[in-house]
C-alpha cells in the first residue's frame, strides 16, 4: 500500500468515527438528569458590628453591616450565584452634629425609609452550558444582573483625615516611635 492510500484510509476511518461519538454524546446529554443538585450553598450573616476605639478608650467609629446573603446552586449544565447586602453604616464620633441626617459618615438607609428592607446591592449571575434544555429559551451562556440601591456618604474631611491617619499609623506618635526603635536595635 502506498502512503497516500494509508492516509486516505485513516481519513475515512476518522470521518466514520466522528458521527458515532457525537451520537453517543447526544444520547448521554438526553439521558442526563438536569434537576440533580450537585452543590447548594446558602450563607447568611445577620449582623456584624465593629467598634474601633482610640488609645484613650474613646470610640472612634462604629461599623455595622446587616444581612449579607450569598447563595449558590449548581446543577448539571447550570450554575446560579446570588449575593446581596442590605445595609452598611459607618458612625464616626469625631464630631457631634445636631442634624440627625449628618450623624452617619456612610449609610445605605435613606432617612425617609428607616426600617424598610431595601438592599444596598444585589448581584445575580448564571452560567449555562449549551447542552442544557433551557438554553434554547435564554440563548445566553452567562448572565449578570446588578442592582444598586441608596448610599449616602457624608464627606467630612476631618473624619477622612483621622481615619487615614488611624489606618496608616501616625509615625510621630510615641508608641510607634518606641516600636521602631525596638526593631532597629
PDB file of C-alpha atoms in Angstrom, residues 22-84:
ATOM      1  CA  UNK A  22     -21.404  12.683  18.523  1.00  0.00           C
ATOM      2  CA  UNK A  23     -24.406  10.361  18.711  1.00  0.00           C
ATOM      3  CA  UNK A  24     -23.153   8.846  21.984  1.00  0.00           C
ATOM      4  CA  UNK A  25     -22.582  12.334  23.400  1.00  0.00           C
ATOM      5  CA  UNK A  26     -26.090  13.445  22.386  1.00  0.00           C
ATOM      6  CA  UNK A  27     -27.608  10.304  23.926  1.00  0.00           C
ATOM      7  CA  UNK A  28     -25.711  10.939  27.168  1.00  0.00           C
ATOM      8  CA  UNK A  29     -26.954  14.552  27.257  1.00  0.00           C
ATOM      9  CA  UNK A  30     -30.545  13.436  26.658  1.00  0.00           C
ATOM     10  CA  UNK A  31     -30.347  10.905  29.457  1.00  0.00           C
ATOM     11  CA  UNK A  32     -28.761  13.413  31.892  1.00  0.00           C
ATOM     12  CA  UNK A  33     -30.989  14.466  34.771  1.00  0.00           C
ATOM     13  CA  UNK A  34     -30.719  18.272  34.877  1.00  0.00           C
ATOM     14  CA  UNK A  35     -32.698  18.512  38.119  1.00  0.00           C
ATOM     15  CA  UNK A  36     -29.952  16.893  40.230  1.00  0.00           C
ATOM     16  CA  UNK A  37     -28.385  19.405  42.599  1.00  0.00           C
ATOM     17  CA  UNK A  38     -24.603  18.954  42.622  1.00  0.00           C
ATOM     18  CA  UNK A  39     -23.920  21.709  45.126  1.00  0.00           C
ATOM     19  CA  UNK A  40     -26.013  24.104  47.161  1.00  0.00           C
ATOM     20  CA  UNK A  41     -24.621  26.916  49.300  1.00  0.00           C
ATOM     21  CA  UNK A  42     -26.664  29.276  51.459  1.00  0.00           C
ATOM     22  CA  UNK A  43     -24.766  31.729  53.647  1.00  0.00           C
ATOM     23  CA  UNK A  44     -26.397  34.420  55.725  1.00  0.00           C
ATOM     24  CA  UNK A  45     -24.770  36.802  58.133  1.00  0.00           C
ATOM     25  CA  UNK A  46     -27.401  38.737  60.033  1.00  0.00           C
ATOM     26  CA  UNK A  47     -25.218  41.400  61.557  1.00  0.00           C
ATOM     27  CA  UNK A  48     -21.609  42.377  62.110  1.00  0.00           C
ATOM     28  CA  UNK A  49     -20.708  45.271  64.359  1.00  0.00           C
ATOM     29  CA  UNK A  50     -17.221  46.603  64.773  1.00  0.00           C
ATOM     30  CA  UNK A  51     -16.216  49.363  67.161  1.00  0.00           C
ATOM     31  CA  UNK A  52     -12.824  50.986  66.805  1.00  0.00           C
ATOM     32  CA  UNK A  53     -11.575  52.977  69.756  1.00  0.00           C
ATOM     33  CA  UNK A  54      -8.787  55.458  70.156  1.00  0.00           C
ATOM     34  CA  UNK A  55      -5.843  54.829  72.504  1.00  0.00           C
ATOM     35  CA  UNK A  56      -7.638  56.603  75.354  1.00  0.00           C
ATOM     36  CA  UNK A  57     -10.696  54.306  75.014  1.00  0.00           C
ATOM     37  CA  UNK A  58     -12.982  56.865  73.385  1.00  0.00           C
ATOM     38  CA  UNK A  59     -14.954  55.456  70.451  1.00  0.00           C
ATOM     39  CA  UNK A  60     -13.588  56.477  67.053  1.00  0.00           C
ATOM     40  CA  UNK A  61     -16.142  54.825  64.766  1.00  0.00           C
ATOM     41  CA  UNK A  62     -18.690  52.012  64.600  1.00  0.00           C
ATOM     42  CA  UNK A  63     -19.156  49.882  61.501  1.00  0.00           C
ATOM     43  CA  UNK A  64     -22.400  47.971  61.081  1.00  0.00           C
ATOM     44  CA  UNK A  65     -23.148  45.516  58.270  1.00  0.00           C
ATOM     45  CA  UNK A  66     -26.564  43.854  58.168  1.00  0.00           C
ATOM     46  CA  UNK A  67     -27.935  40.950  56.153  1.00  0.00           C
ATOM     47  CA  UNK A  68     -25.168  39.719  53.928  1.00  0.00           C
ATOM     48  CA  UNK A  69     -26.584  36.860  51.848  1.00  0.00           C
ATOM     49  CA  UNK A  70     -24.683  34.543  49.489  1.00  0.00           C
ATOM     50  CA  UNK A  71     -26.413  31.697  47.658  1.00  0.00           C
ATOM     51  CA  UNK A  72     -25.091  29.326  45.031  1.00  0.00           C
ATOM     52  CA  UNK A  73     -26.732  26.382  43.298  1.00  0.00           C
ATOM     53  CA  UNK A  74     -25.004  24.136  40.813  1.00  0.00           C
ATOM     54  CA  UNK A  75     -26.793  21.602  38.650  1.00  0.00           C
ATOM     55  CA  UNK A  76     -25.547  19.801  35.548  1.00  0.00           C
ATOM     56  CA  UNK A  77     -25.092  22.488  32.921  1.00  0.00           C
ATOM     57  CA  UNK A  78     -26.295  25.345  35.151  1.00  0.00           C
ATOM     58  CA  UNK A  79     -24.755  27.447  37.925  1.00  0.00           C
ATOM     59  CA  UNK A  80     -26.534  30.286  39.725  1.00  0.00           C
ATOM     60  CA  UNK A  81     -24.956  32.711  42.210  1.00  0.00           C
ATOM     61  CA  UNK A  82     -26.722  35.438  44.207  1.00  0.00           C
ATOM     62  CA  UNK A  83     -25.052  37.992  46.523  1.00  0.00           C
ATOM     63  CA  UNK A  84     -26.969  40.643  48.482  1.00  0.00           C
TER      64      UNK A  84
END
